[in-house]
Each structure stands twice: as structure tokens, then as C-alpha cells.
């Protein structure tokens, strides 16, 4: 419209509209990127906890019979102390 001469459109209006539109779209993409990174971090933390629990139980299985049951009981007690608090954390 500006180049054809039709209407009363000045270059400033066209430039402003294009800039505002592109900045709005960029802001939306950055917001979604931030949310994605946050969720990936939470997921990774839960995987690390799961791996540590699995490793602790595997090490306890390799212990001698006398120490095995006591060690497994201690592991279960310590690992289940704050499990609900951790799982419901956002």
C-alpha cells in the first residue's frame, strides 16, 4: 500500500507494525523455550534420583547376607523420608 501510493500509509506505520509483530512472536517463542527447558530440568532431576536409588539397591544386593537386610531397610527408610515432598514439587 505504501509503494502503490494507495491510502494514507506512511513508512513509519508499516515499520512499527512489522516490528511489533515480530517482537511479539519472538517473545512467545522465548517463553515456550523457557518452559521446555524448565520441564526438561525437572525430568532430568527425577531420572538422576531414580538412578541413584537403583544403584544403592544394587550395591545393597551385593552385600553379604547379614548386612544386606539391614542396609536395605536403612536405604528404604532414608529414601522414603521426603519422597512425597520431592514428587509434588513444581
PDB file of N, CA and C in Angstrom:
ATOM      1  N   UNK A   1       0.827  -1.188   0.000  1.00  0.00           N
ATOM      2  CA  UNK A   1       0.000   0.000   0.000  1.00  0.00           C
ATOM      3  C   UNK A   1       0.868   1.248   0.000  1.00  0.00           C
ATOM      4  N   UNK A   2       1.988   1.172   0.675  1.00  0.00           N
ATOM      5  CA  UNK A   2       2.873   2.327   0.732  1.00  0.00           C
ATOM      6  C   UNK A   2       3.519   2.581  -0.632  1.00  0.00           C
ATOM      7  N   UNK A   3       3.932   1.523  -1.321  1.00  0.00           N
ATOM      8  CA  UNK A   3       4.625   1.681  -2.606  1.00  0.00           C
ATOM      9  C   UNK A   3       3.665   2.017  -3.743  1.00  0.00           C
ATOM     10  N   UNK A   4       2.446   1.532  -3.651  1.00  0.00           N
ATOM     11  CA  UNK A   4       1.465   1.820  -4.694  1.00  0.00           C
ATOM     12  C   UNK A   4       0.883   3.215  -4.574  1.00  0.00           C
ATOM     13  N   UNK A   5       1.053   3.830  -3.438  1.00  0.00           N
ATOM     14  CA  UNK A   5       0.524   5.166  -3.237  1.00  0.00           C
ATOM     15  C   UNK A   5      -0.941   5.169  -2.875  1.00  0.00           C
ATOM     16  N   UNK A   6      -1.536   4.021  -2.659  1.00  0.00           N
ATOM     17  CA  UNK A   6      -2.945   3.983  -2.303  1.00  0.00           C
ATOM     18  C   UNK A   6      -3.094   4.159  -0.800  1.00  0.00           C
ATOM     19  N   UNK A   7      -3.945   5.018  -0.397  1.00  0.00           N
ATOM     20  CA  UNK A   7      -4.196   5.231   1.022  1.00  0.00           C
ATOM     21  C   UNK A   7      -3.210   6.203   1.621  1.00  0.00           C
ATOM     22  N   UNK A   8      -3.357   6.405   2.888  1.00  0.00           N
ATOM     23  CA  UNK A   8      -2.522   7.381   3.597  1.00  0.00           C
ATOM     24  C   UNK A   8      -1.572   6.651   4.546  1.00  0.00           C
ATOM     25  N   UNK A   9      -0.845   5.676   4.032  1.00  0.00           N
ATOM     26  CA  UNK A   9       0.039   4.853   4.852  1.00  0.00           C
ATOM     27  C   UNK A   9       1.450   5.414   4.760  1.00  0.00           C
ATOM     28  N   UNK A  10       2.002   5.740   5.916  1.00  0.00           N
ATOM     29  CA  UNK A  10       3.377   6.229   5.940  1.00  0.00           C
ATOM     30  C   UNK A  10       4.299   5.074   6.294  1.00  0.00           C
ATOM     31  N   UNK A  11       5.558   5.173   5.901  1.00  0.00           N
ATOM     32  CA  UNK A  11       6.510   4.084   6.200  1.00  0.00           C
ATOM     33  C   UNK A  11       6.657   3.801   7.693  1.00  0.00           C
ATOM     34  N   UNK A  12       6.474   4.790   8.519  1.00  0.00           N
ATOM     35  CA  UNK A  12       6.630   4.593   9.963  1.00  0.00           C
ATOM     36  C   UNK A  12       5.582   3.620  10.496  1.00  0.00           C
ATOM     37  N   UNK A  13       4.371   3.702  10.003  1.00  0.00           N
ATOM     38  CA  UNK A  13       3.317   2.799  10.474  1.00  0.00           C
ATOM     39  C   UNK A  13       3.592   1.346  10.061  1.00  0.00           C
ATOM     40  N   UNK A  14       4.046   1.179   8.836  1.00  0.00           N
ATOM     41  CA  UNK A  14       4.348  -0.166   8.343  1.00  0.00           C
ATOM     42  C   UNK A  14       5.511  -0.771   9.127  1.00  0.00           C
ATOM     43  N   UNK A  15       6.544   0.011   9.345  1.00  0.00           N
ATOM     44  CA  UNK A  15       7.726  -0.462  10.070  1.00  0.00           C
ATOM     45  C   UNK A  15       7.371  -0.791  11.519  1.00  0.00           C
ATOM     46  N   UNK A  16       6.581   0.054  12.144  1.00  0.00           N
ATOM     47  CA  UNK A  16       6.177  -0.182  13.534  1.00  0.00           C
ATOM     48  C   UNK A  16       5.337  -1.445  13.654  1.00  0.00           C
ATOM     49  N   UNK A  17       4.399  -1.631  12.756  1.00  0.00           N
ATOM     50  CA  UNK A  17       3.557  -2.827  12.808  1.00  0.00           C
ATOM     51  C   UNK A  17       4.380  -4.088  12.598  1.00  0.00           C
ATOM     52  N   UNK A  18       5.299  -4.059  11.650  1.00  0.00           N
ATOM     53  CA  UNK A  18       6.148  -5.228  11.408  1.00  0.00           C
ATOM     54  C   UNK A  18       7.051  -5.516  12.610  1.00  0.00           C
ATOM     55  N   UNK A  19       7.606  -4.478  13.209  1.00  0.00           N
ATOM     56  CA  UNK A  19       8.483  -4.662  14.372  1.00  0.00           C
ATOM     57  C   UNK A  19       7.748  -5.207  15.578  1.00  0.00           C
ATOM     58  N   UNK A  20       6.567  -4.662  15.843  1.00  0.00           N
ATOM     59  CA  UNK A  20       5.785  -5.127  16.992  1.00  0.00           C
ATOM     60  C   UNK A  20       5.354  -6.582  16.796  1.00  0.00           C
ATOM     61  N   UNK A  21       4.952  -6.915  15.594  1.00  0.00           N
ATOM     62  CA  UNK A  21       4.526  -8.286  15.309  1.00  0.00           C
ATOM     63  C   UNK A  21       5.683  -9.265  15.481  1.00  0.00           C
ATOM     64  N   UNK A  22       6.840  -8.944  14.941  1.00  0.00           N
ATOM     65  CA  UNK A  22       7.980  -9.867  15.048  1.00  0.00           C
ATOM     66  C   UNK A  22       8.475  -9.981  16.482  1.00  0.00           C
ATOM     67  N   UNK A  23       8.458  -8.903  17.250  1.00  0.00           N
ATOM     68  CA  UNK A  23       8.872  -8.958  18.654  1.00  0.00           C
ATOM     69  C   UNK A  23       7.887  -9.776  19.493  1.00  0.00           C
ATOM     70  N   UNK A  24       6.624  -9.670  19.188  1.00  0.00           N
ATOM     71  CA  UNK A  24       5.611 -10.452  19.896  1.00  0.00           C
ATOM     72  C   UNK A  24       5.807 -11.943  19.636  1.00  0.00           C
ATOM     73  N   UNK A  25       6.043 -12.298  18.398  1.00  0.00           N
ATOM     74  CA  UNK A  25       6.280 -13.705  18.049  1.00  0.00           C
ATOM     75  C   UNK A  25       7.555 -14.209  18.715  1.00  0.00           C
ATOM     76  N   UNK A  26       8.612 -13.397  18.735  1.00  0.00           N
ATOM     77  CA  UNK A  26       9.858 -13.797  19.392  1.00  0.00           C
ATOM     78  C   UNK A  26       9.655 -13.997  20.884  1.00  0.00           C
ATOM     79  N   UNK A  27       8.877 -13.131  21.502  1.00  0.00           N
ATOM     80  CA  UNK A  27       8.615 -13.270  22.942  1.00  0.00           C
ATOM     81  C   UNK A  27       7.874 -14.562  23.247  1.00  0.00           C
ATOM     82  N   UNK A  28       6.929 -14.921  22.394  1.00  0.00           N
ATOM     83  CA  UNK A  28       6.195 -16.177  22.586  1.00  0.00           C
ATOM     84  C   UNK A  28       7.144 -17.370  22.463  1.00  0.00           C
ATOM     85  N   UNK A  29       8.032 -17.356  21.474  1.00  0.00           N
ATOM     86  CA  UNK A  29       8.981 -18.464  21.313  1.00  0.00           C
ATOM     87  C   UNK A  29       9.926 -18.564  22.506  1.00  0.00           C
ATOM     88  N   UNK A  30      10.412 -17.433  23.022  1.00  0.00           N
ATOM     89  CA  UNK A  30      11.293 -17.471  24.191  1.00  0.00           C
ATOM     90  C   UNK A  30      10.563 -17.985  25.423  1.00  0.00           C
ATOM     91  N   UNK A  31       9.297 -17.621  25.576  1.00  0.00           N
ATOM     92  CA  UNK A  31       8.514 -18.125  26.698  1.00  0.00           C
ATOM     93  C   UNK A  31       8.373 -19.642  26.624  1.00  0.00           C
ATOM     94  N   UNK A  32       8.030 -20.164  25.455  1.00  0.00           N
ATOM     95  CA  UNK A  32       7.886 -21.615  25.301  1.00  0.00           C
ATOM     96  C   UNK A  32       9.225 -22.332  25.474  1.00  0.00           C
ATOM     97  N   UNK A  33      10.301 -21.731  25.001  1.00  0.00           N
ATOM     98  CA  UNK A  33      11.629 -22.323  25.177  1.00  0.00           C
ATOM     99  C   UNK A  33      11.971 -22.407  26.660  1.00  0.00           C
ATOM    100  N   UNK A  34      11.683 -21.345  27.407  1.00  0.00           N
ATOM    101  CA  UNK A  34      11.962 -21.336  28.835  1.00  0.00           C
ATOM    102  C   UNK A  34      11.161 -22.416  29.553  1.00  0.00           C
ATOM    103  N   UNK A  35       9.906 -22.579  29.202  1.00  0.00           N
ATOM    104  CA  UNK A  35       9.072 -23.611  29.806  1.00  0.00           C
ATOM    105  C   UNK A  35       9.606 -25.010  29.484  1.00  0.00           C
ATOM    106  N   UNK A  36      10.042 -25.201  28.258  1.00  0.00           N
ATOM    107  CA  UNK A  36      10.572 -26.501  27.845  1.00  0.00           C
ATOM    108  C   UNK A  36      11.843 -26.843  28.611  1.00  0.00           C
ATOM    109  N   UNK A  37      12.741 -25.888  28.745  1.00  0.00           N
ATOM    110  CA  UNK A  37      13.991 -26.129  29.472  1.00  0.00           C
ATOM    111  C   UNK A  37      13.701 -26.429  30.941  1.00  0.00           C
ATOM    112  N   UNK A  38      12.740 -25.735  31.511  1.00  0.00           N
ATOM    113  CA  UNK A  38      12.378 -25.967  32.904  1.00  0.00           C
ATOM    114  C   UNK A  38      11.830 -27.386  33.111  1.00  0.00           C
ATOM    115  N   UNK A  39      10.958 -27.820  32.225  1.00  0.00           N
ATOM    116  CA  UNK A  39      10.387 -29.168  32.330  1.00  0.00           C
ATOM    117  C   UNK A  39      11.452 -30.238  32.108  1.00  0.00           C
ATOM    118  N   UNK A  40      12.362 -29.991  31.173  1.00  0.00           N
ATOM    119  CA  UNK A  40      13.446 -30.961  30.930  1.00  0.00           C
ATOM    120  C   UNK A  40      14.340 -31.073  32.151  1.00  0.00           C
ATOM    121  N   UNK A  41      14.587 -29.971  32.829  1.00  0.00           N
ATOM    122  CA  UNK A  41      15.412 -29.992  34.032  1.00  0.00           C
ATOM    123  C   UNK A  41      14.739 -30.796  35.146  1.00  0.00           C
ATOM    124  N   UNK A  42      13.436 -30.595  35.326  1.00  0.00           N
ATOM    125  CA  UNK A  42      12.707 -31.373  36.327  1.00  0.00           C
ATOM    126  C   UNK A  42      12.744 -32.863  36.014  1.00  0.00           C
ATOM    127  N   UNK A  43      12.536 -33.192  34.754  1.00  0.00           N
ATOM    128  CA  UNK A  43      12.563 -34.593  34.331  1.00  0.00           C
ATOM    129  C   UNK A  43      13.948 -35.201  34.560  1.00  0.00           C
ATOM    130  N   UNK A  44      14.982 -34.462  34.237  1.00  0.00           N
ATOM    131  CA  UNK A  44      16.347 -34.948  34.420  1.00  0.00           C
ATOM    132  C   UNK A  44      16.639 -35.186  35.894  1.00  0.00           C
ATOM    133  N   UNK A  45      16.185 -34.278  36.761  1.00  0.00           N
ATOM    134  CA  UNK A  45      16.404 -34.455  38.200  1.00  0.00           C
ATOM    135  C   UNK A  45      15.739 -35.732  38.708  1.00  0.00           C
ATOM    136  N   UNK A  46      14.541 -36.015  38.224  1.00  0.00           N
ATOM    137  CA  UNK A  46      13.846 -37.239  38.648  1.00  0.00           C
ATOM    138  C   UNK A  46      14.555 -38.484  38.134  1.00  0.00           C
ATOM    139  N   UNK A  47      15.126 -38.406  36.931  1.00  0.00           N
ATOM    140  CA  UNK A  47      15.890 -39.545  36.417  1.00  0.00           C
ATOM    141  C   UNK A  47      17.146 -39.796  37.241  1.00  0.00           C
ATOM    142  N   UNK A  48      17.797 -38.723  37.677  1.00  0.00           N
ATOM    143  CA  UNK A  48      19.000 -38.871  38.499  1.00  0.00           C
ATOM    144  C   UNK A  48      18.646 -39.524  39.831  1.00  0.00           C
ATOM    145  N   UNK A  49      17.544 -39.114  40.434  1.00  0.00           N
ATOM    146  CA  UNK A  49      17.118 -39.720  41.706  1.00  0.00           C
ATOM    147  C   UNK A  49      16.812 -41.201  41.504  1.00  0.00           C
ATOM    148  N   UNK A  50      16.110 -41.521  40.429  1.00  0.00           N
ATOM    149  CA  UNK A  50      15.788 -42.920  40.145  1.00  0.00           C
ATOM    150  C   UNK A  50      17.048 -43.751  39.945  1.00  0.00           C
ATOM    151  N   UNK A  51      18.015 -43.201  39.229  1.00  0.00           N
ATOM    152  CA  UNK A  51      19.269 -43.914  39.005  1.00  0.00           C
ATOM    153  C   UNK A  51      20.020 -44.121  40.319  1.00  0.00           C
ATOM    154  N   UNK A  52      20.031 -43.117  41.173  1.00  0.00           N
ATOM    155  CA  UNK A  52      20.731 -43.247  42.457  1.00  0.00           C
ATOM    156  C   UNK A  52      20.066 -44.291  43.351  1.00  0.00           C
ATOM    157  N   UNK A  53      18.749 -44.333  43.346  1.00  0.00           N
ATOM    158  CA  UNK A  53      18.037 -45.345  44.139  1.00  0.00           C
ATOM    159  C   UNK A  53      18.359 -46.736  43.613  1.00  0.00           C
ATOM    160  N   UNK A  54      18.320 -46.893  42.311  1.00  0.00           N
ATOM    161  CA  UNK A  54      18.613 -48.189  41.705  1.00  0.00           C
ATOM    162  C   UNK A  54      20.036 -48.634  42.012  1.00  0.00           C
ATOM    163  N   UNK A  55      20.962 -47.714  41.928  1.00  0.00           N
ATOM    164  CA  UNK A  55      22.361 -48.041  42.217  1.00  0.00           C
ATOM    165  C   UNK A  55      22.542 -48.425  43.681  1.00  0.00           C
ATOM    166  N   UNK A  56      21.894 -47.711  44.589  1.00  0.00           N
ATOM    167  CA  UNK A  56      22.008 -48.021  46.017  1.00  0.00           C
ATOM    168  C   UNK A  56      21.441 -49.408  46.319  1.00  0.00           C
ATOM    169  N   UNK A  57      20.294 -49.719  45.722  1.00  0.00           N
ATOM    170  CA  UNK A  57      19.710 -51.044  45.957  1.00  0.00           C
ATOM    171  C   UNK A  57      20.563 -52.157  45.341  1.00  0.00           C
ATOM    172  N   UNK A  58      21.159 -51.899  44.188  1.00  0.00           N
ATOM    173  CA  UNK A  58      22.044 -52.898  43.550  1.00  0.00           C
ATOM    174  C   UNK A  58      23.273 -53.156  44.410  1.00  0.00           C
ATOM    175  N   UNK A  59      23.841 -52.105  44.978  1.00  0.00           N
ATOM    176  CA  UNK A  59      25.002 -52.274  45.858  1.00  0.00           C
ATOM    177  C   UNK A  59      24.598 -53.044  47.107  1.00  0.00           C
ATOM    178  N   UNK A  60      23.408 -52.766  47.636  1.00  0.00           N
ATOM    179  CA  UNK A  60      22.942 -53.476  48.837  1.00  0.00           C
ATOM    180  C   UNK A  60      22.719 -54.956  48.551  1.00  0.00           C
ATOM    181  N   UNK A  61      22.310 -55.291  47.335  1.00  0.00           N
ATOM    182  CA  UNK A  61      22.114 -56.711  46.992  1.00  0.00           C
ATOM    183  C   UNK A  61      23.425 -57.478  46.966  1.00  0.00           C
ATOM    184  N   UNK A  62      24.508 -56.796  46.656  1.00  0.00           N
ATOM    185  CA  UNK A  62      25.808 -57.453  46.557  1.00  0.00           C
ATOM    186  C   UNK A  62      26.490 -57.637  47.910  1.00  0.00           C
ATOM    187  N   UNK A  63      25.909 -57.123  48.973  1.00  0.00           N
ATOM    188  CA  UNK A  63      26.492 -57.271  50.300  1.00  0.00           C
ATOM    189  C   UNK A  63      26.261 -58.689  50.819  1.00  0.00           C
ATOM    190  N   UNK A  64      26.975 -59.012  51.865  1.00  0.00           N
ATOM    191  CA  UNK A  64      26.792 -60.318  52.495  1.00  0.00           C
ATOM    192  C   UNK A  64      25.394 -60.396  53.107  1.00  0.00           C
ATOM    193  N   UNK A  65      24.927 -61.605  53.343  1.00  0.00           N
ATOM    194  CA  UNK A  65      23.562 -61.834  53.795  1.00  0.00           C
ATOM    195  C   UNK A  65      23.256 -61.133  55.114  1.00  0.00           C
ATOM    196  N   UNK A  66      24.205 -61.099  56.022  1.00  0.00           N
ATOM    197  CA  UNK A  66      23.973 -60.491  57.330  1.00  0.00           C
ATOM    198  C   UNK A  66      23.716 -58.982  57.214  1.00  0.00           C
ATOM    199  N   UNK A  67      24.490 -58.312  56.401  1.00  0.00           N
ATOM    200  CA  UNK A  67      24.379 -56.854  56.280  1.00  0.00           C
ATOM    201  C   UNK A  67      23.313 -56.421  55.283  1.00  0.00           C
ATOM    202  N   UNK A  68      22.927 -57.306  54.392  1.00  0.00           N
ATOM    203  CA  UNK A  68      22.039 -56.941  53.287  1.00  0.00           C
ATOM    204  C   UNK A  68      20.690 -56.416  53.764  1.00  0.00           C
ATOM    205  N   UNK A  69      20.009 -57.154  54.621  1.00  0.00           N
ATOM    206  CA  UNK A  69      18.653 -56.751  55.027  1.00  0.00           C
ATOM    207  C   UNK A  69      18.671 -55.457  55.837  1.00  0.00           C
ATOM    208  N   UNK A  70      19.657 -55.304  56.726  1.00  0.00           N
ATOM    209  CA  UNK A  70      19.742 -54.059  57.498  1.00  0.00           C
ATOM    210  C   UNK A  70      20.028 -52.864  56.593  1.00  0.00           C
ATOM    211  N   UNK A  71      20.908 -53.056  55.646  1.00  0.00           N
ATOM    212  CA  UNK A  71      21.250 -51.976  54.728  1.00  0.00           C
ATOM    213  C   UNK A  71      20.062 -51.612  53.845  1.00  0.00           C
ATOM    214  N   UNK A  72      19.342 -52.607  53.374  1.00  0.00           N
ATOM    215  CA  UNK A  72      18.164 -52.329  52.545  1.00  0.00           C
ATOM    216  C   UNK A  72      17.082 -51.605  53.353  1.00  0.00           C
ATOM    217  N   UNK A  73      16.907 -51.982  54.602  1.00  0.00           N
ATOM    218  CA  UNK A  73      15.931 -51.287  55.457  1.00  0.00           C
ATOM    219  C   UNK A  73      16.325 -49.820  55.646  1.00  0.00           C
ATOM    220  N   UNK A  74      17.603 -49.570  55.889  1.00  0.00           N
ATOM    221  CA  UNK A  74      18.070 -48.201  56.061  1.00  0.00           C
ATOM    222  C   UNK A  74      17.898 -47.389  54.775  1.00  0.00           C
ATOM    223  N   UNK A  75      18.180 -48.021  53.659  1.00  0.00           N
ATOM    224  CA  UNK A  75      18.004 -47.328  52.377  1.00  0.00           C
ATOM    225  C   UNK A  75      16.542 -46.955  52.139  1.00  0.00           C
ATOM    226  N   UNK A  76      15.655 -47.896  52.384  1.00  0.00           N
ATOM    227  CA  UNK A  76      14.230 -47.627  52.178  1.00  0.00           C
ATOM    228  C   UNK A  76      13.761 -46.527  53.120  1.00  0.00           C
ATOM    229  N   UNK A  77      14.198 -46.557  54.367  1.00  0.00           N
ATOM    230  CA  UNK A  77      13.794 -45.520  55.320  1.00  0.00           C
ATOM    231  C   UNK A  77      14.290 -44.142  54.884  1.00  0.00           C
ATOM    232  N   UNK A  78      15.527 -44.047  54.508  1.00  0.00           N
ATOM    233  CA  UNK A  78      16.094 -42.749  54.126  1.00  0.00           C
ATOM    234  C   UNK A  78      15.560 -42.240  52.795  1.00  0.00           C
ATOM    235  N   UNK A  79      15.336 -43.152  51.867  1.00  0.00           N
ATOM    236  CA  UNK A  79      14.858 -42.720  50.551  1.00  0.00           C
ATOM    237  C   UNK A  79      13.378 -42.347  50.570  1.00  0.00           C
ATOM    238  N   UNK A  80      12.640 -42.895  51.505  1.00  0.00           N
ATOM    239  CA  UNK A  80      11.206 -42.597  51.539  1.00  0.00           C
ATOM    240  C   UNK A  80      10.851 -41.483  52.517  1.00  0.00           C
ATOM    241  N   UNK A  81      11.845 -40.831  53.120  1.00  0.00           N
ATOM    242  CA  UNK A  81      11.572 -39.752  54.063  1.00  0.00           C
ATOM    243  C   UNK A  81      10.807 -38.608  53.411  1.00  0.00           C
ATOM    244  N   UNK A  82      11.348 -38.039  52.352  1.00  0.00           N
ATOM    245  CA  UNK A  82      10.772 -36.850  51.727  1.00  0.00           C
ATOM    246  C   UNK A  82      10.294 -37.122  50.309  1.00  0.00           C
ATOM    247  N   UNK A  83       9.900 -38.335  50.015  1.00  0.00           N
ATOM    248  CA  UNK A  83       9.567 -38.681  48.646  1.00  0.00           C
ATOM    249  C   UNK A  83       8.321 -37.930  48.164  1.00  0.00           C
ATOM    250  N   UNK A  84       7.313 -37.776  49.011  1.00  0.00           N
ATOM    251  CA  UNK A  84       6.119 -37.061  48.585  1.00  0.00           C
ATOM    252  C   UNK A  84       6.402 -35.575  48.361  1.00  0.00           C
ATOM    253  N   UNK A  85       7.215 -35.011  49.200  1.00  0.00           N
ATOM    254  CA  UNK A  85       7.594 -33.596  49.036  1.00  0.00           C
ATOM    255  C   UNK A  85       8.346 -33.398  47.716  1.00  0.00           C
ATOM    256  N   UNK A  86       9.230 -34.315  47.403  1.00  0.00           N
ATOM    257  CA  UNK A  86      10.007 -34.196  46.169  1.00  0.00           C
ATOM    258  C   UNK A  86       9.138 -34.389  44.934  1.00  0.00           C
ATOM    259  N   UNK A  87       8.256 -35.376  44.958  1.00  0.00           N
ATOM    260  CA  UNK A  87       7.447 -35.677  43.775  1.00  0.00           C
ATOM    261  C   UNK A  87       6.393 -34.614  43.498  1.00  0.00           C
ATOM    262  N   UNK A  88       5.927 -33.915  44.525  1.00  0.00           N
ATOM    263  CA  UNK A  88       4.909 -32.885  44.306  1.00  0.00           C
ATOM    264  C   UNK A  88       5.499 -31.512  44.091  1.00  0.00           C
ATOM    265  N   UNK A  89       6.815 -31.406  44.126  1.00  0.00           N
ATOM    266  CA  UNK A  89       7.491 -30.117  43.915  1.00  0.00           C
ATOM    267  C   UNK A  89       7.348 -29.704  42.460  1.00  0.00           C
ATOM    268  N   UNK A  90       7.129 -28.416  42.253  1.00  0.00           N
ATOM    269  CA  UNK A  90       6.972 -27.902  40.879  1.00  0.00           C
ATOM    270  C   UNK A  90       8.075 -26.977  40.514  1.00  0.00           C
TER     271      UNK A  90
END
